[in-house]
Amino acid sequence: MVEFSTILAGFADAFSLYNLLFVLFGVVLGQFVGAVPGIGPIMAMAIAIPFTFGLDPLPAIAFLVGVNKGGLVGGAVPAVLMNTPGTPDAAATAMDGYPLAKQGKPLKATKMALFSSVTGDTFSDIVLITVSAPLAILALKMGPVEVCALMIFAFSILAGLIGNSLAKGIIAACLGLLAASIGQDPENFTPRLIFGYWDLFGGLALPSVAIGMLAISEILHRLSEAHGNLRPAIVAKDTGNPADRRVSWAEYWSCRYTMLRGATIGTILGALPGIGSTAAAFMSYAMTKASSKEPETFGKGNIQGIAASESANSAVVGANLIPLLTLGIPGSVGAALIISAFTIHGMQPGPLLFENQGRLVYGLFGAMIMANFVNLWVGQLGLRLWVKVVSAPESIIFSSALLLCFVGVSMATNGLFGVTIMLIFAVIGYLMASFGYSLVIFIIAFFLGPRFEKSIAQSLALTNGDLTQVLKSPVAVALLVLSAVSVVWFLKKNAQENPA
Amino acid sequence: MTTTADRISGLFFMLLGLAMYFWVNPNFIETVESGNIAPATLPNIISIILAISGAYVAIKPTTHQTRNPVLMAKTALYVALLCIGIWAMSKLGFEYVAPGLALAIMWLIGERRPLWLGLGVIAMPLLIWFLVSEVLGRALP
């Protein structure tokens, strides 16, 4: 168990002025990129990771968390004003936000999005802080056999939940595992699949692969569709009524159950690897509409709709870190990118993190809580400014993003070889996305691959190759059964969705 | 088109899995006598699963819509441009190549306004140079 003095020291680190500045910078950057359709917090995090190389671990990770949290708030701005979600998570927000803006209440809509987002996010952070340490203690009791079974379970969940085809999900996972095989074999340390390139002996760098697949491939896609003209920013009418420019306490309080429901859905889905905030937002929206006494008002500018969507999608951010910090399994692309930041600073996320880096973990928790307040404050001040951001031309955004990716990856991998790998994976990512193969599964499988193989080797050593020994571990058996049930369930679901 | 695309990608992954299993893994992974799991074991298993899954996608395609082939060809042009950019950076360095690369990208997008071109071609590379070389004290590519 982490000592109370360590917890206090972590929070003290988090609330230092130095750290606060990085959280503030991260939130401002996140809200800015979230407001620009097509960039989003994930791409911003991917680009920013190498630039955190020179920072201490806590400000570096707090900065990235700030980008992620700010991005979700910023994403609501174009969704509300232009019916163009800045991030996929904000798609459900547009359903009621845009009609409300058209009624002459754009500021009320964006402020409701901001308040619900911060509420949902804070709820999920409190859950994260409360449950992650006990879960980590439980995770530490798991041996290689249980870890191996857990990995299999994670893969089965991921493959089924992302994409419309289980086979395609499996292919994406296989490709990620194959990419992870490049470099040293984890047991014998012999070179494997390096094709004579000794730069590959240490394996493919996570920043190269992640930035290539997530940022560059998306930029390439956007570049091919770009036209260089300013997108027409919406000219929002104003009713002239001050009450339409703010959210009153009564309006906020009337949404309390909606936000609580959204935050709960977001937290539960966020804690499960691979589901994501978009699904949480739509599920919360649907449940709110279904339980409403006036379902016909949804889609016409009901603030309950905005509250449902934003509280749920923001609650996912904190909850995503539960599997990451307790089991070392990234629950989302954002969490996978935060792993890059951990590894850049020489740390391995997982249950041992609480034991070895307890102060840092609680510093991160403190930074997350602080980021919520900063998000609220920056949002209140910056909403009018972000409205102007939505009209920034794509030409400057994407050319600058490409240059930043080149420099960032070069810094993280010490040269242009890493940049070349990044471009190769950008092409792979672009083609995979074009043909409907999940990039998220690829990235998570790529990260989990070496640990998965190592746990297999350790399990075999422990059981002397006798697989019946697995039956002596109830946890492993339960996880393997769950994996089998998941696969069967997803196959059935897939068959129903795609009838022959 | 959608069915054909899935069949093509499924067939590709099936062949990739087979090629990995029969040719790549035996030739590019060393054989080790000791240990609990041979270096080629996991890649071989993955290759087999990849081939089977690829065959499944080819036989039972989904309704996924691929991107417009014209846009994909346009993307290939940008990829070629970035390849030239990386090659040029290896010869000349970031400081000399970045403005030209930014100009080429912005021009291809269709940007013609001097202010935005100036920002993208001059201001942004300068800002990156200042941030990386002067503030962070790191080497540019």
XYZ file of C-alpha atoms in Angstrom:
641
model
C 0.000 0.000 0.000
C 1.273 3.489 -0.832
C 2.211 5.465 2.265
C 0.164 8.535 3.121
C 3.301 10.707 3.100
C 3.984 9.602 -0.494
C 0.434 10.551 -1.463
C 0.825 13.975 0.116
C 4.219 14.497 -1.520
C 2.703 13.573 -4.892
C -0.123 16.067 -4.494
C 2.365 18.712 -3.336
C 4.370 18.130 -6.530
C 1.222 18.420 -8.593
C 0.155 21.725 -7.088
C 3.521 23.433 -7.642
C 3.511 26.527 -9.841
C 5.902 24.899 -12.305
C 3.575 21.956 -12.805
C 0.532 24.211 -12.921
C 2.065 26.094 -15.852
C 2.454 22.881 -17.858
C -1.083 21.791 -17.035
C -2.317 25.229 -18.119
C -0.284 25.071 -21.318
C -1.600 21.570 -22.025
C -5.224 22.574 -21.466
C -4.885 25.698 -23.642
C -3.239 23.674 -26.400
C -5.856 20.920 -26.019
C -8.780 23.316 -26.252
C -7.152 25.002 -29.245
C -6.562 21.797 -31.214
C -9.910 20.383 -30.152
C -11.588 23.417 -31.657
C -9.893 22.812 -35.006
C -11.843 20.110 -36.841
C -9.529 17.327 -37.929
C -6.655 17.819 -35.514
C -8.009 16.777 -32.130
C -6.274 15.980 -28.853
C -4.922 12.587 -29.955
C -2.963 14.063 -32.828
C -1.796 16.917 -30.607
C -0.654 14.459 -27.928
C 1.182 12.385 -30.529
C 2.981 15.455 -31.830
C 3.719 16.811 -28.338
C 5.143 13.610 -26.774
C 8.694 13.926 -28.153
C 8.795 17.551 -27.023
C 8.243 16.415 -23.436
C 11.568 14.539 -23.590
C 13.434 17.344 -21.863
C 10.887 17.733 -19.063
C 10.605 15.987 -15.715
C 8.148 13.044 -15.839
C 5.338 14.707 -13.853
C 5.035 17.968 -15.836
C 5.459 15.982 -19.057
C 2.605 13.571 -18.304
C 0.459 16.286 -16.687
C 0.896 18.373 -19.834
C -0.316 15.487 -22.018
C -3.277 14.835 -19.721
C -4.073 18.551 -19.981
C -4.011 18.318 -23.778
C -6.357 15.316 -23.675
C -8.824 16.933 -21.264
C -8.727 20.302 -22.998
C -9.241 18.636 -26.358
C -12.558 17.169 -25.286
C -13.841 20.604 -24.247
C -12.493 22.244 -27.402
C -14.062 19.566 -29.587
C -17.514 20.731 -28.555
C -16.985 24.226 -30.036
C -17.137 23.364 -33.759
C -19.769 20.715 -32.979
C -22.039 23.373 -31.506
C -21.249 26.211 -33.916
C -20.783 24.423 -37.227
C -22.311 20.976 -36.712
C -18.767 19.729 -37.415
C -17.408 17.915 -34.340
C -13.773 18.802 -33.716
C -13.348 15.307 -32.306
C -15.471 12.158 -32.832
C -16.377 12.302 -29.138
C -18.289 15.522 -29.731
C -20.509 14.090 -32.475
C -23.355 13.463 -30.007
C -22.937 16.999 -28.632
C -23.721 18.424 -32.071
C -27.156 16.777 -32.040
C -28.536 19.321 -29.572
C -25.701 21.863 -29.450
C -26.032 22.942 -33.067
C -29.831 23.461 -32.960
C -29.374 25.488 -29.748
C -26.728 27.662 -31.465
C -29.080 28.192 -34.406
C -31.700 29.448 -31.937
C -29.290 32.286 -31.084
C -27.824 30.643 -27.973
C -24.315 29.532 -29.051
C -22.670 30.651 -25.804
C -25.253 28.855 -23.673
C -24.615 25.676 -25.675
C -20.811 25.862 -25.464
C -20.906 26.753 -21.752
C -23.241 23.853 -20.977
C -20.795 21.595 -22.842
C -17.929 23.009 -20.773
C -19.668 22.614 -17.406
C -20.872 19.061 -18.110
C -17.484 18.095 -19.474
C -15.682 19.261 -16.320
C -18.329 17.620 -14.094
C -18.023 14.248 -15.834
C -14.260 14.453 -15.905
C -13.990 15.247 -12.180
C -16.340 12.376 -11.298
C -14.239 9.922 -13.262
C -10.972 11.224 -11.768
C -12.326 10.691 -8.258
C -13.226 7.103 -9.177
C -9.737 6.615 -10.666
C -8.017 7.897 -7.523
C -10.245 5.770 -5.296
C -10.077 2.410 -7.055
C -6.716 2.309 -8.826
C -4.457 1.653 -5.814
C -6.543 -1.296 -4.465
C -6.785 -2.683 -8.005
C -3.016 -2.403 -8.391
C -2.521 -4.389 -5.181
C -4.781 -7.087 -6.598
C -2.900 -6.967 -9.891
C 0.420 -7.481 -8.098
C -0.869 -10.821 -6.817
C -1.148 -11.964 -10.411
C 1.613 -14.186 -11.725
C 2.768 -14.675 -15.340
C -0.028 -17.203 -16.010
C -2.713 -14.737 -14.907
C -1.042 -11.855 -16.767
C -0.920 -13.964 -19.926
C -4.625 -14.809 -19.547
C -5.379 -11.134 -18.919
C -3.602 -10.177 -22.154
C -5.633 -12.741 -24.089
C -8.784 -11.309 -22.518
C -7.752 -7.740 -23.421
C -7.149 -8.803 -27.022
C -10.513 -10.562 -27.253
C -12.315 -7.470 -25.913
C -10.423 -5.109 -28.227
C -10.945 -7.173 -31.350
C -14.666 -7.379 -30.782
C -15.389 -3.838 -29.732
C -13.657 -1.888 -32.429
C -14.711 -2.128 -36.049
C -17.563 -3.975 -37.661
C -15.715 -7.220 -38.221
C -14.041 -9.559 -35.749
C -11.783 -10.955 -38.489
C -10.585 -7.467 -39.329
C -9.999 -6.806 -35.651
C -7.913 -9.972 -35.382
C -5.910 -8.959 -38.473
C -5.204 -5.539 -36.952
C -4.059 -7.210 -33.713
C -1.865 -9.660 -35.672
C -0.225 -6.826 -37.571
C 0.447 -5.002 -34.303
C 1.963 -8.141 -32.795
C 4.089 -8.738 -35.903
C 5.378 -5.167 -35.712
C 6.142 -5.779 -32.029
C 8.123 -8.912 -33.003
C 10.655 -6.784 -34.893
C 13.867 -6.361 -32.903
C 15.114 -8.565 -30.096
C 13.362 -11.744 -29.088
C 12.440 -11.012 -25.429
C 13.667 -14.355 -24.082
C 16.834 -15.135 -26.047
C 17.737 -11.594 -27.183
C 18.478 -12.719 -30.733
C 17.749 -10.373 -33.651
C 14.377 -11.030 -35.250
C 12.898 -9.690 -38.494
C 15.385 -6.819 -38.709
C 16.229 -7.540 -42.389
C 19.830 -6.415 -41.937
C 18.910 -3.002 -40.483
C 20.675 -2.901 -37.134
C 18.798 0.261 -36.244
C 15.852 -2.099 -35.763
C 17.700 -4.248 -33.206
C 16.064 -2.364 -30.333
C 12.667 -2.772 -31.976
C 10.391 -0.202 -33.553
C 10.160 2.979 -31.507
C 6.660 3.528 -30.124
C 6.698 7.283 -30.985
C 7.507 6.481 -34.639
C 4.741 3.907 -34.921
C 2.122 5.799 -32.907
C 2.702 9.187 -34.524
C 2.919 7.637 -37.988
C -0.286 5.668 -37.648
C -2.377 8.126 -35.678
C -1.187 11.579 -36.661
C 0.515 11.410 -40.067
C -1.945 8.953 -41.613
C -4.840 11.203 -40.567
C -3.011 14.303 -41.855
C -2.448 12.540 -45.189
C -6.149 11.700 -45.357
C -7.095 15.292 -44.578
C -4.529 16.692 -47.021
C -6.035 14.715 -49.871
C -9.418 16.272 -49.113
C -8.212 19.804 -48.318
C -8.902 22.747 -50.581
C -6.896 25.553 -48.990
C -9.866 27.821 -48.561
C -11.116 29.133 -45.254
C -13.986 27.055 -44.058
C -17.043 29.229 -43.678
C -17.352 29.942 -39.979
C -20.887 30.070 -38.754
C -22.210 33.534 -38.034
C -24.164 32.778 -34.890
C -27.141 34.958 -34.240
C -27.498 36.527 -30.855
C -30.931 36.960 -29.290
C -29.738 39.949 -27.292
C -31.010 38.342 -24.090
C -28.182 38.010 -21.487
C -29.831 34.840 -20.137
C -29.173 33.173 -23.498
C -25.430 33.806 -23.160
C -24.952 31.923 -19.905
C -25.983 28.783 -18.039
C -27.817 29.586 -14.832
C -27.349 27.531 -11.669
C -30.950 26.318 -12.013
C -30.255 25.047 -15.557
C -27.035 23.336 -14.454
C -28.725 21.759 -11.433
C -31.633 20.540 -13.554
C -29.104 18.424 -15.486
C -27.546 16.833 -12.373
C -29.039 13.368 -12.898
C -28.226 13.477 -16.590
C -24.610 14.367 -15.840
C -24.380 11.719 -13.100
C -25.714 9.092 -15.507
C -23.358 10.257 -18.250
C -20.365 10.314 -15.916
C -21.184 6.807 -14.651
C -21.552 5.426 -18.190
C -18.327 7.152 -19.255
C -16.423 5.847 -16.246
C -17.597 2.257 -16.697
C -16.916 2.232 -20.441
C -13.624 4.057 -19.943
C -12.399 1.423 -17.522
C -12.942 -1.259 -20.171
C -10.138 -1.239 -22.725
C -10.998 -0.196 -26.236
C -14.576 1.084 -26.086
C -13.849 4.784 -26.236
C -15.568 8.043 -25.489
C -17.636 8.266 -28.672
C -19.592 5.144 -27.720
C -20.032 6.473 -24.176
C -21.377 9.812 -25.436
C -23.940 8.207 -27.736
C -24.984 5.641 -25.122
C -25.495 8.366 -22.517
C -27.407 10.516 -25.019
C -29.670 7.612 -25.980
C -30.363 6.697 -22.336
C -31.100 10.309 -21.422
C -33.499 10.674 -24.333
C -35.174 7.357 -23.499
C -35.697 8.330 -19.854
C -36.859 11.875 -20.636
C -40.471 12.983 -20.231
C -40.026 15.110 -23.357
C -38.036 12.918 -25.805
C -39.407 14.933 -28.743
C -37.362 17.983 -27.603
C -34.070 16.135 -28.168
C -32.317 17.078 -31.380
C -33.975 20.498 -31.227
C -31.666 22.215 -28.738
C -32.260 20.500 -25.387
C -29.401 21.239 -22.956
C -29.939 17.813 -21.379
C -28.648 16.321 -24.627
C -25.458 18.379 -24.428
C -25.012 17.490 -20.746
C -25.501 13.777 -21.437
C -22.969 13.659 -24.246
C -20.249 15.853 -22.752
C -20.345 14.394 -19.222
C -19.974 10.887 -20.670
C -17.220 11.533 -23.199
C -15.125 13.465 -20.679
C -15.575 10.842 -17.956
C -13.826 8.336 -20.206
C -10.484 10.192 -19.985
C -9.828 9.522 -16.303
C -11.298 6.042 -16.341
C -9.078 5.087 -19.298
C -6.108 5.322 -16.949
C -7.537 2.648 -14.593
C -6.437 -0.347 -16.749
C -3.256 1.521 -17.710
C -2.023 2.251 -14.196
C -3.261 -0.952 -12.552
C -2.583 -3.552 -15.243
C -0.386 -1.788 -17.790
C -3.081 -2.170 -20.437
C -3.900 1.005 -22.357
C -7.654 1.512 -22.519
C -7.571 3.921 -25.438
C -5.303 5.573 -27.961
C -4.853 8.486 -25.567
C -3.761 6.095 -22.833
C -1.436 4.326 -25.293
C 0.163 7.665 -26.073
C 0.582 8.442 -22.378
C 2.480 5.125 -22.199
C 4.918 6.613 -24.723
C 5.536 9.458 -22.305
C 6.108 6.983 -19.453
C 8.524 4.898 -21.532
C 10.388 7.983 -22.779
C 11.067 8.725 -19.108
C 12.147 5.138 -18.446
C 9.025 3.936 -16.625
C 6.799 0.936 -17.263
C 3.089 1.472 -16.539
C 1.511 -1.286 -14.476
C 0.845 -2.266 -10.878
C 4.501 -1.861 -9.880
C 4.242 1.809 -10.750
C 2.407 2.440 -7.464
C 5.230 0.744 -5.557
C 8.161 2.236 -7.457
C 6.746 5.592 -8.501
C 3.932 6.204 -5.997
C 4.783 9.867 -5.675
C 4.617 10.349 -9.435
C 1.281 8.505 -9.729
C -0.341 10.638 -7.017
C 1.270 13.699 -8.555
C -0.464 12.710 -11.794
C -3.776 12.334 -9.936
C -3.321 15.793 -8.440
C -2.487 17.195 -11.863
C -5.629 15.625 -13.301
C -7.861 17.243 -10.684
C -6.062 20.542 -11.238
C -6.479 20.184 -15.007
C -10.259 20.017 -14.518
C -10.318 23.379 -12.728
C -7.929 24.859 -15.304
C -10.164 23.459 -18.046
C -13.148 25.243 -16.521
C -11.262 28.506 -16.127
C -9.636 28.470 -19.574
C -12.931 27.423 -21.124
C -14.768 30.324 -19.527
C -12.164 32.766 -20.831
C -11.345 31.113 -24.122
C -14.654 30.030 -25.628
C -15.009 33.220 -27.657
C -11.426 32.835 -28.895
C -11.895 29.185 -29.913
C -14.882 30.267 -31.973
C -12.389 32.167 -34.145
C -10.053 29.157 -34.274
C -12.578 27.078 -36.207
C -11.930 29.287 -39.224
C -8.148 28.644 -39.355
C -7.098 27.376 -42.812
C -6.144 23.737 -43.094
C -3.063 24.563 -45.151
C -1.195 26.174 -42.247
C -2.436 23.632 -39.690
C -1.409 20.502 -41.571
C 1.890 21.746 -42.998
C 2.918 22.875 -39.504
C 1.724 19.611 -37.935
C 3.839 17.620 -40.421
C 6.974 19.633 -39.670
C 6.367 19.231 -35.925
C 5.953 15.465 -36.352
C 9.215 15.243 -38.316
C 11.138 17.150 -35.663
C 9.408 15.466 -32.735
C 10.035 11.916 -33.924
C 13.590 12.776 -34.934
C 14.201 14.000 -31.381
C 12.573 10.957 -29.792
C 14.407 8.425 -31.964
C 17.695 10.266 -32.446
C 17.653 10.665 -36.199
C 15.884 10.412 -39.510
C 15.640 6.611 -39.391
C 12.796 6.989 -36.904
C 11.170 9.558 -39.216
C 11.394 7.083 -42.101
C 9.759 4.403 -39.941
C 7.095 6.960 -39.031
C 6.312 7.594 -42.686
C 6.195 3.847 -43.463
C 3.690 3.349 -40.644
C 1.752 6.401 -41.778
C 1.233 4.698 -45.131
C 0.348 1.408 -43.419
C -2.059 3.275 -41.142
C -3.630 5.141 -44.033
C -4.193 1.928 -45.989
C -5.514 0.096 -42.940
C -7.986 2.885 -42.210
C -8.983 3.021 -45.889
C -9.807 -0.688 -45.893
C -11.536 -0.623 -42.504
C -8.888 -2.106 -40.199
C -8.676 -0.623 -36.714
C -5.586 1.439 -35.943
C -6.394 1.447 -32.233
C -6.173 -2.334 -32.038
C -2.892 -2.239 -33.952
C -1.315 0.288 -31.579
C -2.486 -1.444 -28.416
C -1.401 -4.871 -29.716
C 1.953 -3.376 -30.688
C 2.429 -2.083 -27.163
C 1.225 -5.264 -25.449
C 3.100 -7.628 -27.793
C 6.467 -7.889 -26.000
C 4.787 -8.208 -22.574
C 2.445 -10.841 -23.960
C 5.314 -12.906 -25.358
C 7.339 -12.535 -22.178
C 4.391 -13.652 -20.041
C 3.950 -16.715 -22.283
C 7.631 -17.606 -21.848
C 7.410 -17.129 -18.077
C 4.185 -19.151 -17.883
C 5.809 -21.996 -19.801
C 8.838 -21.873 -17.494
C 6.585 -21.895 -14.436
C 4.411 -24.763 -15.615
C 7.221 -26.710 -17.357
C 5.174 -26.537 -20.544
C 2.273 -28.389 -18.902
C -0.770 -26.336 -19.877
C -3.000 -28.249 -17.437
C -1.203 -26.298 -14.678
C -3.222 -23.278 -15.811
C -6.276 -24.984 -14.316
C -4.713 -24.446 -10.871
C -5.160 -20.695 -11.287
C -8.852 -19.776 -10.919
C -8.161 -16.201 -12.053
C -6.485 -17.367 -15.262
C -9.277 -19.870 -15.943
C -11.922 -17.195 -15.367
C -10.138 -14.797 -17.716
C -9.714 -17.440 -20.411
C -13.388 -18.403 -20.133
C -14.322 -14.721 -20.354
C -12.109 -14.424 -23.442
C -13.815 -17.395 -25.077
C -17.282 -16.025 -24.174
C -16.312 -12.605 -25.545
C -15.116 -14.055 -28.833
C -18.280 -16.168 -29.234
C -20.488 -13.202 -28.307
C -18.735 -10.890 -30.760
C -18.951 -13.507 -33.504
C -22.709 -13.767 -32.910
C -23.074 -9.986 -32.806
C -21.052 -9.683 -35.974
C -23.185 -12.299 -37.703
C -26.351 -10.394 -36.725
C -24.942 -7.060 -37.948
C -23.592 -8.489 -41.184
C -26.060 -11.113 -42.354
C -24.827 -13.126 -45.299
C -16.441 -1.816 -55.026
C -16.820 -2.357 -51.281
C -16.958 -6.120 -51.587
C -14.035 -6.116 -54.003
C -11.976 -3.971 -51.635
C -12.522 -6.375 -48.739
C -11.723 -9.343 -50.949
C -8.510 -7.668 -52.116
C -7.402 -6.729 -48.597
C -8.369 -10.160 -47.246
C -6.440 -11.891 -50.011
C -3.454 -9.612 -49.386
C -3.360 -10.476 -45.684
C -3.804 -14.160 -46.426
C -0.798 -14.055 -48.794
C 1.158 -11.928 -46.312
C 0.518 -14.469 -43.559
C 1.599 -17.325 -45.814
C 4.688 -15.439 -47.016
C 5.637 -14.671 -43.423
C 5.191 -18.310 -42.365
C 6.917 -20.009 -45.300
C 9.603 -17.520 -46.291
C 10.156 -14.487 -44.036
C 10.142 -16.152 -40.611
C 12.438 -19.082 -41.575
C 14.929 -16.747 -43.276
C 14.954 -13.743 -40.957
C 14.541 -15.259 -37.492
C 17.427 -17.082 -35.844
C 16.963 -20.578 -34.472
C 17.703 -21.046 -30.780
C 18.047 -24.451 -29.155
C 17.321 -23.509 -25.534
C 14.565 -21.500 -23.873
C 10.868 -21.934 -23.251
C 9.624 -20.356 -26.435
C 11.578 -20.207 -29.693
C 12.012 -16.765 -31.330
C 9.948 -17.863 -34.335
C 7.055 -19.365 -32.360
C 4.921 -16.273 -31.868
C 5.559 -14.798 -35.351
C 4.627 -18.185 -36.844
C 1.396 -18.406 -34.843
C 0.517 -14.816 -35.744
C 1.255 -15.499 -39.415
C -1.105 -18.481 -39.443
C -3.883 -16.503 -37.705
C -3.271 -13.624 -40.132
C -3.596 -15.937 -43.130
C -6.784 -17.561 -41.788
C -8.364 -14.203 -40.891
C -7.386 -12.790 -44.278
C -9.016 -15.725 -46.006
C -12.137 -15.206 -43.880
C -12.356 -11.510 -44.838
C -11.878 -12.433 -48.501
C -14.598 -15.080 -48.352
C -17.034 -13.094 -46.173
C -16.467 -9.412 -46.979
C -18.085 -6.647 -44.921
C -19.957 -3.638 -46.267
C -17.070 -1.282 -45.472
C -16.719 1.627 -47.912
C -13.153 2.342 -48.962
C -11.868 5.823 -49.614
C -12.161 7.353 -53.050
C -9.317 5.965 -55.259
C -8.680 9.480 -56.612
C -8.085 10.741 -53.070
C -5.833 7.755 -52.381
C -3.789 8.618 -55.477
C -3.579 12.218 -54.251
C -2.337 10.900 -50.903
C 0.388 8.956 -52.737
C 1.587 12.277 -54.154
C 1.923 13.721 -50.641
C 3.735 10.567 -49.478
C 6.189 10.931 -52.373
C 6.707 14.562 -51.397
C 7.410 13.594 -47.776
C 9.859 10.886 -48.932
C 11.730 13.525 -50.949
C 11.601 15.763 -47.885
C 13.181 13.101 -45.646
C 15.845 12.365 -48.244
C 16.611 16.071 -48.644
C 16.782 16.521 -44.863
C 19.360 13.717 -44.654
C 21.496 15.627 -47.171
C 20.881 19.284 -46.309
C 19.256 19.436 -42.883
C 15.877 20.561 -41.557
C 16.622 24.307 -41.656
C 17.027 24.321 -45.446
C 14.395 21.779 -46.386
C 11.486 22.682 -44.046
C 10.471 25.958 -45.788
C 10.463 24.286 -49.198
C 8.547 21.289 -47.901
C 5.968 23.514 -46.198
C 5.604 25.584 -49.368
C 5.104 22.474 -51.517
C 2.444 21.079 -49.158
C 0.571 24.370 -48.867
C 0.741 24.926 -52.616
C -0.596 21.441 -53.319
C -3.495 22.043 -50.946
C -4.321 25.128 -52.955
C -3.164 27.850 -50.594
C -2.261 31.036 -52.505
C -2.707 33.787 -49.914
C 0.653 35.473 -49.187
C -0.033 35.953 -45.464
C -0.781 32.304 -44.773
C 2.039 31.169 -47.071
C 4.416 33.453 -45.205
C 3.274 32.066 -41.862
C 3.616 28.455 -42.986
C 6.836 28.763 -44.973
C 8.826 31.234 -42.874
C 7.297 31.773 -39.440
C 6.539 28.151 -38.558
C 9.969 26.650 -39.464
C 11.594 29.583 -37.632
C 9.469 28.942 -34.572
C 10.327 25.222 -34.640
C 14.022 25.991 -35.035
C 13.871 28.438 -32.108
C 11.915 26.020 -29.909
C 14.105 22.985 -30.605
C 17.578 24.458 -31.061
C 17.477 27.442 -28.728
C 14.901 26.572 -26.040
C 15.278 22.784 -25.782
C 18.907 22.721 -26.946
C 18.317 19.659 -29.133
C 19.568 18.911 -32.634
C 17.248 19.307 -35.597
C 17.088 16.459 -38.134
